Short mmCIF file of C-alpha atoms in Angstrom, two decimals:
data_model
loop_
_atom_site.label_atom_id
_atom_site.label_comp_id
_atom_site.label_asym_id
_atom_site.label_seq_id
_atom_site.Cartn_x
_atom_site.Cartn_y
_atom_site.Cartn_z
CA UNK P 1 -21.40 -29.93 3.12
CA UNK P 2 -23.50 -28.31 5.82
CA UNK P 3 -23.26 -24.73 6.75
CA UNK P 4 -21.50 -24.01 10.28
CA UNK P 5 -23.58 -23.62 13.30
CA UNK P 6 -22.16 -20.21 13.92
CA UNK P 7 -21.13 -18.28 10.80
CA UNK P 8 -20.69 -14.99 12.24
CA UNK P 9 -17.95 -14.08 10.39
CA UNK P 10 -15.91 -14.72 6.88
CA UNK P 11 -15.46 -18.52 6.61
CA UNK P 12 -12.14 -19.36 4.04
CA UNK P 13 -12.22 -22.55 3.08
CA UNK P 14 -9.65 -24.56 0.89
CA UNK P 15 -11.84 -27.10 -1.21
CA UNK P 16 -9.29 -30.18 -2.21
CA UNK P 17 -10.53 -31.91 -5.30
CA UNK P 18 -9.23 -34.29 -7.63
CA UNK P 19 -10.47 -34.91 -11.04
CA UNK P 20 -14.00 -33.54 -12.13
CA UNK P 21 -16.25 -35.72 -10.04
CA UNK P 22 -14.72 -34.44 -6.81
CA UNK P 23 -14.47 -30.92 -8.02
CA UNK P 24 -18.73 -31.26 -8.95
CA UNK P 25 -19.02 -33.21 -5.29
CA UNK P 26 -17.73 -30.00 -2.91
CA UNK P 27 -19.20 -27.57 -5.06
CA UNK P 28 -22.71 -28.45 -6.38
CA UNK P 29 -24.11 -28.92 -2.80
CA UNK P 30 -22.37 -26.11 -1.47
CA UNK P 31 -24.21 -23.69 -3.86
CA UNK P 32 -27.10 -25.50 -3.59
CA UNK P 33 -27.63 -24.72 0.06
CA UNK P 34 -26.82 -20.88 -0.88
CA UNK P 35 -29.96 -21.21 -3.46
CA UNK P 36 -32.40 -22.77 -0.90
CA UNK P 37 -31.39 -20.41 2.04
CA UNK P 38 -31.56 -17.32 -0.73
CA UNK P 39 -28.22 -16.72 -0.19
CA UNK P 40 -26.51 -14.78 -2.79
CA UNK P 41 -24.31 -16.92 -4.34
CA UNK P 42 -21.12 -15.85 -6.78
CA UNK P 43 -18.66 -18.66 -8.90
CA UNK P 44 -15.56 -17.28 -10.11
CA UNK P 45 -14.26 -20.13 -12.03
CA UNK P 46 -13.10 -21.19 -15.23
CA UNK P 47 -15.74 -21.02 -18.14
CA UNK P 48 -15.69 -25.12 -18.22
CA UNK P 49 -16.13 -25.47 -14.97
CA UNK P 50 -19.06 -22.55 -14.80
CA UNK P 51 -20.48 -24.54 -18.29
CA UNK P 52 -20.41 -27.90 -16.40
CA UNK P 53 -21.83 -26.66 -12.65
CA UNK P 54 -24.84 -24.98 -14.81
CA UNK P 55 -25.40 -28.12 -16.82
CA UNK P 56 -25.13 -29.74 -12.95
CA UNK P 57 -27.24 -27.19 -11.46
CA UNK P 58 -29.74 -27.36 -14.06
CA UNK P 59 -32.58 -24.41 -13.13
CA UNK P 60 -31.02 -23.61 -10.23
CA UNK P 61 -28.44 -21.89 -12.07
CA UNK P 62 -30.37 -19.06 -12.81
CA UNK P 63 -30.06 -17.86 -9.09
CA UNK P 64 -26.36 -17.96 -8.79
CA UNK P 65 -24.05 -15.39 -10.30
CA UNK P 66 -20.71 -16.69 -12.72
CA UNK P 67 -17.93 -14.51 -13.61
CA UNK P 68 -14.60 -16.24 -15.88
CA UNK P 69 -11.90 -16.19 -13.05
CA UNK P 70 -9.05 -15.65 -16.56
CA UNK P 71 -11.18 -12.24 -16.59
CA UNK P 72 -11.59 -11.07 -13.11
CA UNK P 73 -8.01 -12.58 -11.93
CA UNK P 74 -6.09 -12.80 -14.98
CA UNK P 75 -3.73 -10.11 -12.39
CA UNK P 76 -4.46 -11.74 -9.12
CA UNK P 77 -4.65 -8.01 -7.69
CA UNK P 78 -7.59 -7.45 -9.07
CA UNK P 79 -9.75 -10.26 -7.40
CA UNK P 80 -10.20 -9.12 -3.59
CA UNK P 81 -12.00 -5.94 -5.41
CA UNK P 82 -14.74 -8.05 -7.17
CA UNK P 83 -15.17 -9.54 -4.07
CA UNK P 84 -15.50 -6.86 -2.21
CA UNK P 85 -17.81 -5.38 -4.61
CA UNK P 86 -20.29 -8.63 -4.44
CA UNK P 87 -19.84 -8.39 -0.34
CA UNK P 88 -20.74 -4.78 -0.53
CA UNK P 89 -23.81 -4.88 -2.70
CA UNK P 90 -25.46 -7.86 -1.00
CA UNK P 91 -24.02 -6.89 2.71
CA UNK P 92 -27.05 -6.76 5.28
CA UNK P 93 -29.24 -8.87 3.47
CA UNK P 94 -27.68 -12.12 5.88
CA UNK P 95 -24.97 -14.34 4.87
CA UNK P 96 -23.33 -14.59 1.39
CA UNK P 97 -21.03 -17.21 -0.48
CA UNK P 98 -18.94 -17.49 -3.47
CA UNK P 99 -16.43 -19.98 -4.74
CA UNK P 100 -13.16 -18.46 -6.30
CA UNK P 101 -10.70 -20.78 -7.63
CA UNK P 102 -7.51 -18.32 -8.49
CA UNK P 103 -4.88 -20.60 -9.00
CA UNK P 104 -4.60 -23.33 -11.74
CA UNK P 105 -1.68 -25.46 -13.37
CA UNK P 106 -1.27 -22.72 -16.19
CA UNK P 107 -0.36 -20.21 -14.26
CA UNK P 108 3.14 -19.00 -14.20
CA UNK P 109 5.44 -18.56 -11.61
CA UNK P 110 5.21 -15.05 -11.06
CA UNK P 111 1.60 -15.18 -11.44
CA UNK P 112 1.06 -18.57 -8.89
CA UNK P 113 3.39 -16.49 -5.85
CA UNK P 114 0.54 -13.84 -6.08
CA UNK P 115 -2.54 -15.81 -6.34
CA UNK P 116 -0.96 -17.38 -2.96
CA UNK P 117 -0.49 -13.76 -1.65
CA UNK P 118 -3.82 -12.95 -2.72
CA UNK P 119 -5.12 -15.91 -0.68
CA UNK P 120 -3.99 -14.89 2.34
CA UNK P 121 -5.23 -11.41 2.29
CA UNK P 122 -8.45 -12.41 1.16
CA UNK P 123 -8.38 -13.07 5.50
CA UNK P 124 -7.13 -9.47 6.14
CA UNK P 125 -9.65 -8.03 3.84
CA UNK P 126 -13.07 -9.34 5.04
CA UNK P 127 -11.41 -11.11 8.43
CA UNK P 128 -13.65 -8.57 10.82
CA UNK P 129 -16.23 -7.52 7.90
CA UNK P 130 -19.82 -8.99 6.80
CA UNK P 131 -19.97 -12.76 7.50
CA UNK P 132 -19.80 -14.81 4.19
CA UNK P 133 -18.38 -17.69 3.17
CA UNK P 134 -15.90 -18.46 0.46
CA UNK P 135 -14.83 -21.84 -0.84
CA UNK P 136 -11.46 -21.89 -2.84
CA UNK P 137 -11.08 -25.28 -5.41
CA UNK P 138 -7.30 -26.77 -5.39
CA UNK P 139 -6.81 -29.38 -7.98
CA UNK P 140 -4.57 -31.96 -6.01
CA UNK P 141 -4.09 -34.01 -9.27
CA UNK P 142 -2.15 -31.08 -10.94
CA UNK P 143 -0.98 -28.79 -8.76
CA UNK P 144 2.44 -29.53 -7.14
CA UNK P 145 2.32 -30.62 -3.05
CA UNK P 146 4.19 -27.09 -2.37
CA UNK P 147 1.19 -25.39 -3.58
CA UNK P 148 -1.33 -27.19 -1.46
CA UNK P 149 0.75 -27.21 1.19
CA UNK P 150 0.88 -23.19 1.15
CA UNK P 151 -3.16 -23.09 0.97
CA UNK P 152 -3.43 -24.92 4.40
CA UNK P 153 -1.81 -22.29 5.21
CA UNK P 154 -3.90 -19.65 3.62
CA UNK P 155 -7.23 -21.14 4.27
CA UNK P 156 -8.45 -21.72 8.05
CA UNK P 157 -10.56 -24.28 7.11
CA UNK P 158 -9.64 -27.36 4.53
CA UNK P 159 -12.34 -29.92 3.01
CA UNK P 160 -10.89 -33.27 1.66
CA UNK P 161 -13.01 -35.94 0.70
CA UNK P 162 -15.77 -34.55 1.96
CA UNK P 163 -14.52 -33.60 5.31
CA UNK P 164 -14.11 -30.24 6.95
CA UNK P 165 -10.72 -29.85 9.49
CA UNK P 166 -9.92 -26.69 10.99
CA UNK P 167 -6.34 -26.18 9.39
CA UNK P 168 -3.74 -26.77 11.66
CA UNK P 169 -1.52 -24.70 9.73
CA UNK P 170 -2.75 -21.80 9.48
CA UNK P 171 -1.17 -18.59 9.73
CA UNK P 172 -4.09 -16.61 11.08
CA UNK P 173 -5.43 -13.26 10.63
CA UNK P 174 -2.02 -11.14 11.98
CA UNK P 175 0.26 -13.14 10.02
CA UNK P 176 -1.38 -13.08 6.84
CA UNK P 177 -1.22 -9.34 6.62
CA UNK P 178 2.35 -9.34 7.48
CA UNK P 179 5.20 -7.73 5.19
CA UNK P 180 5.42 -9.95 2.33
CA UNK P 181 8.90 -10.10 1.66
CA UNK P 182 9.37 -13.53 -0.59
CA UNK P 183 12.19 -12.68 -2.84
CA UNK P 184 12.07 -11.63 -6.38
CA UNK P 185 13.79 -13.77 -9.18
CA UNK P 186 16.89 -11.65 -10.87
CA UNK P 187 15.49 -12.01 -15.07
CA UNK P 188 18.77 -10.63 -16.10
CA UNK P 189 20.56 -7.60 -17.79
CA UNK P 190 18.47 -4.41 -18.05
CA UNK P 191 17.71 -2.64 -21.52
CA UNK P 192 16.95 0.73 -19.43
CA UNK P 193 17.82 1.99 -16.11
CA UNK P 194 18.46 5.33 -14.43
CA UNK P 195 18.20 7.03 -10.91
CA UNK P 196 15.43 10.00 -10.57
CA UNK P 197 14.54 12.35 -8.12
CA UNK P 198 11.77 15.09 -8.46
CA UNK P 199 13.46 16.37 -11.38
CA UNK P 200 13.73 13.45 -13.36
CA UNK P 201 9.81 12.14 -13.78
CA UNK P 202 9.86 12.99 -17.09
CA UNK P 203 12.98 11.36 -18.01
CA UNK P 204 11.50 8.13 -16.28
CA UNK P 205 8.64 8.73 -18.62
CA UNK P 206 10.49 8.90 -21.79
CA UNK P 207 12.78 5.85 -20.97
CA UNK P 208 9.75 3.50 -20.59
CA UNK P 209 7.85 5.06 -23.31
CA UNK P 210 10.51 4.26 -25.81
CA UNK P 211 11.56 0.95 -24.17
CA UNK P 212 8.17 -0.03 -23.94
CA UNK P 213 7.63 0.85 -28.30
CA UNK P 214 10.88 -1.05 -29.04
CA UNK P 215 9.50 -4.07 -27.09
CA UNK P 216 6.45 -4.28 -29.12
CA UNK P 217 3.69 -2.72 -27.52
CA UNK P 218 1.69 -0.72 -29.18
CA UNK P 219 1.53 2.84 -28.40
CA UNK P 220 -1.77 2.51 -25.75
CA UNK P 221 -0.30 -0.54 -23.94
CA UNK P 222 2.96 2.03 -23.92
CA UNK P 223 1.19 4.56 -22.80
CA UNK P 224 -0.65 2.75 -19.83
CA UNK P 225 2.91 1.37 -18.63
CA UNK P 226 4.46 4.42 -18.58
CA UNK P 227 1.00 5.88 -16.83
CA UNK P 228 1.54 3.28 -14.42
CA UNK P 229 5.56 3.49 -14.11
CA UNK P 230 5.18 7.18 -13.37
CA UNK P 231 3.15 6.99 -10.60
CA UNK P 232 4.89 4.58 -8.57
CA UNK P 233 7.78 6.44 -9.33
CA UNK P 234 5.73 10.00 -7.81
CA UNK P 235 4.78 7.76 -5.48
CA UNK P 236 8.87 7.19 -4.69
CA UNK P 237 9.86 10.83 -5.05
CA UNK P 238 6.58 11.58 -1.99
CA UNK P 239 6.65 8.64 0.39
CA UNK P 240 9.81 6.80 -0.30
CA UNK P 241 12.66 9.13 0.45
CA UNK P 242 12.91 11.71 -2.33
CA UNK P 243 13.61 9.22 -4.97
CA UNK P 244 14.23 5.84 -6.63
CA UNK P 245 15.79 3.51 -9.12
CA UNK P 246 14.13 2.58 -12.37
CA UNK P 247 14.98 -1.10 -14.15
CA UNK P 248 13.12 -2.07 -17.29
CA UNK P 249 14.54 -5.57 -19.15
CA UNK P 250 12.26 -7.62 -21.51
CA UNK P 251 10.49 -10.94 -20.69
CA UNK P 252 9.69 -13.67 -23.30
CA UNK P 253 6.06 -12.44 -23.50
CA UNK P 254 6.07 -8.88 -21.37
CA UNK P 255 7.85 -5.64 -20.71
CA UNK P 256 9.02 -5.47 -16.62
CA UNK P 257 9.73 -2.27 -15.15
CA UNK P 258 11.11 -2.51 -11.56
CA UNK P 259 11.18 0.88 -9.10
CA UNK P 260 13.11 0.43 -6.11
CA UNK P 261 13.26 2.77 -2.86
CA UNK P 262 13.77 3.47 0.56
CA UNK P 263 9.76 3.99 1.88
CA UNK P 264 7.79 1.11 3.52
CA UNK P 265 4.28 -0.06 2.80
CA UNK P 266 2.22 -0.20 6.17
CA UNK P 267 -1.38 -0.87 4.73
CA UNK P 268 -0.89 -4.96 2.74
CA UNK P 269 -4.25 -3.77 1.18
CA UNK P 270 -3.30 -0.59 -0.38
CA UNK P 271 -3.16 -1.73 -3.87
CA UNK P 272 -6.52 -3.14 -3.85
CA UNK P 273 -8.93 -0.98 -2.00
CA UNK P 274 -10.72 1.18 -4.16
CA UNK P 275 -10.04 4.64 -3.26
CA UNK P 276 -12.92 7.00 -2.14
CA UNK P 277 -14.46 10.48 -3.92
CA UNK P 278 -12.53 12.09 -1.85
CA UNK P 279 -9.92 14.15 -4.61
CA UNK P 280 -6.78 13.94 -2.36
CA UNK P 281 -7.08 10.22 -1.52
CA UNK P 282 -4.32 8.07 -2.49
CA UNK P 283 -5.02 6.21 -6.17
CA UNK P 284 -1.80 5.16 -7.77
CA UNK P 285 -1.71 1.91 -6.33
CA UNK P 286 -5.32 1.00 -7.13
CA UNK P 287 -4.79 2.69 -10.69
CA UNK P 288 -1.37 0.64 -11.31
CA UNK P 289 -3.25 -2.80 -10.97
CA UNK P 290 -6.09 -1.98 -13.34
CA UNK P 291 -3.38 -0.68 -15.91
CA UNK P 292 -0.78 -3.34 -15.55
CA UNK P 293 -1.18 -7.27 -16.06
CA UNK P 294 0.85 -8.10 -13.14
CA UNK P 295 1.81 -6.25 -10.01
CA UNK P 296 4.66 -7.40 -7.76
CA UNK P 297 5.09 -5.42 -4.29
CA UNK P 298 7.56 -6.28 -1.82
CA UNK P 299 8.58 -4.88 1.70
CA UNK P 300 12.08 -5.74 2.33
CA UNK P 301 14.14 -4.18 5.47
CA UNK P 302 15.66 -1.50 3.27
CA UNK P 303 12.48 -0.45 1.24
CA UNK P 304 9.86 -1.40 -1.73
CA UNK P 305 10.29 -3.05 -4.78
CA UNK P 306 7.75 -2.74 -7.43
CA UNK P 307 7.34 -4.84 -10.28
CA UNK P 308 4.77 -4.12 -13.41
CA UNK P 309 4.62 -6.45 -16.11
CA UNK P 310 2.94 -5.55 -19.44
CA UNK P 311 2.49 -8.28 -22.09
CA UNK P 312 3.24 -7.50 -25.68
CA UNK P 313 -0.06 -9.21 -26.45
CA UNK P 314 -3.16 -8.39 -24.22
CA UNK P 315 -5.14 -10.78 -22.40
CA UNK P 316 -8.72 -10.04 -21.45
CA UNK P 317 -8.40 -7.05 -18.71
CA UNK P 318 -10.77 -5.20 -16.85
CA UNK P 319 -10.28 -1.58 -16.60
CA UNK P 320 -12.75 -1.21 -13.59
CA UNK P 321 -14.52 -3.71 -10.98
CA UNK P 322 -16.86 -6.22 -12.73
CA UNK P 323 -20.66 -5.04 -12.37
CA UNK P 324 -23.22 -7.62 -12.18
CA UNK P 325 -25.51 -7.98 -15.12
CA UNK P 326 -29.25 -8.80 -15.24
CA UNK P 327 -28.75 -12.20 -17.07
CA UNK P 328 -26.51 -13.31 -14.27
CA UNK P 329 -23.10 -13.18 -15.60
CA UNK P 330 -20.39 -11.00 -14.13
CA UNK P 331 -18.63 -8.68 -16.11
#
């Protein structure tokens, strides 16, 4: 795989793979030719895959940067940060490239629908920024047609068996910033619900704090869902027409707390730009993803719904963007 001619901007490419020897074909050269060019290189991946590309990369290794993708994108939300944070700290110093491979057969629904939204804002996010180039693994042996289907759509550029197409499916840039409006599955009967305005925050607060402790969580995964519950509901009572409705129901594994209202979301980014020093700027978004395992935002033609899922048992989370250690791991 040879670099573009003219990479003046963020390349997305869609890497089509099946079974390990294709999977080490598209993506041992491609970080190769970061290494020789001194490129700074990034692999999100899983840890057998980063285990088996070192044991392929041999010395080389030691000039790329790994980071477990169940860590950085165990919430999908959380994965356009990191990158943004590796573009950021190596920006100006020529081109950059990473390999990111978000979605995987274990994922579940829920989780799979926003890995594919993530993958089409990853173009909003860096689609006029510093010019890098990301390559994004789809295992064609286990994931269903749909789903590679949808990352033709996501991904300008698809290599299969070694060949690079311009997609002709793409949705381009506009598109893939557009209100995402994909409906949400009804789970069934609530265990909580109410109506709030201004005045009733702190009723909001004490239905998901005890919903949340009769669900099983303990009392500082409780407290960071009802953190996180509250300020999308502030956010409700400010932006979104004075107030809201509240839904919390229990999941096989998590505790889901939908808030409904009548505002709109203009900015498809707001939930994963981190905000700046600046004490006034908005932060509940950004603060809701790093506190919840899963966030679900939808703009429908009568207002936002909000989803946050909290599972009774943890699964490794990162409270703030992963920083980039000197042994070459990314944590």
């Amino acid at each position: 795989m040879s670099a573009p001619d003219s990479l003046g901007k963020f390349r997305h490419e869609a890497l089509l793979y099946s079974g390990w020897a294709e999977f080490v074909a598209g993506t041992v050269p491609f970080i190769r030719q970061g290494v020789k060019a001194d490129e700074p290189v990034l692999v999100v991946e899983s840890v057998d895959k980063i285990e088996m590309l070192r044991v392929a990369l041999g010395g080389e290794a030691d000039a790329v940067l790994f980071a477990d993708m169940a860590e950085v994108g165990s919430n999908p939300a959380r994965i356009i940060p990191a990158w943004h944070e590796f573009v950021t700290r190596h920006g100006g110093s020529g081109r950059m490239r990473g390999i990111g491979e978000p979605i995987w057969k274990g994922r579940s629904p829920d989780e799979l629908i926003e890995c594919q939204r993530h993958e089409s804002l990853l173009n909003v996010a860096f689609g006029h920024g510093e010019p890098w180039w990301l390559l994004c693994p789809y295992d064609t042996e286990r994931l269903d047609a749909s789903v590679i289907d949808e990352a033709r759509r996501s991904h300008e550029y698809v290599v299969e068996r070694s060949e690079v197409r311009r997609s002709e499916t793409f949705r381009g840039l506009e598109e893939s910033g557009a209100p995402f409006d994909v409906p949400l599955p009804d789970r069934g009967s609530s265990v909580g619900d109410m109506t709030f305005g201004l005045e009733g925050l702190a009723s909001v607060r004490n239905l998901v704090t005890r919903h949340a402790r009769a669900a099983g969580l303990d009392a500082g995964r409780a407290k960071e869902l009802t953190t996180a519950v509250n300020e999308i509901a502030t956010n409700s009572v400010r932006h979104g027409g004075g107030r809201g409705t509240l839904r919390i129901w229990q999941e096989q594994a998590a505790v889901v707390c939908e808030i409904r209202d009548t505002g709109r979301l203009s900015n498809p980014l707001a939930d994963r730009q981190r905000p700046t020093p600046i004490h006034t700027a908005p932060r509940g978004l950004w603060l809701v993803n790093h506190l919840c395992d899963l966030v679900q935002i939808r703009n429908f033609a009568d207002g936002t719904v909000i989803r946050l899922h909290m599972r009774r048992k943890p699964q490794h989370r990162l409270s703030v963007v992963p920083d980039v250690q000197g042994d070459g791991s990314f944590n």
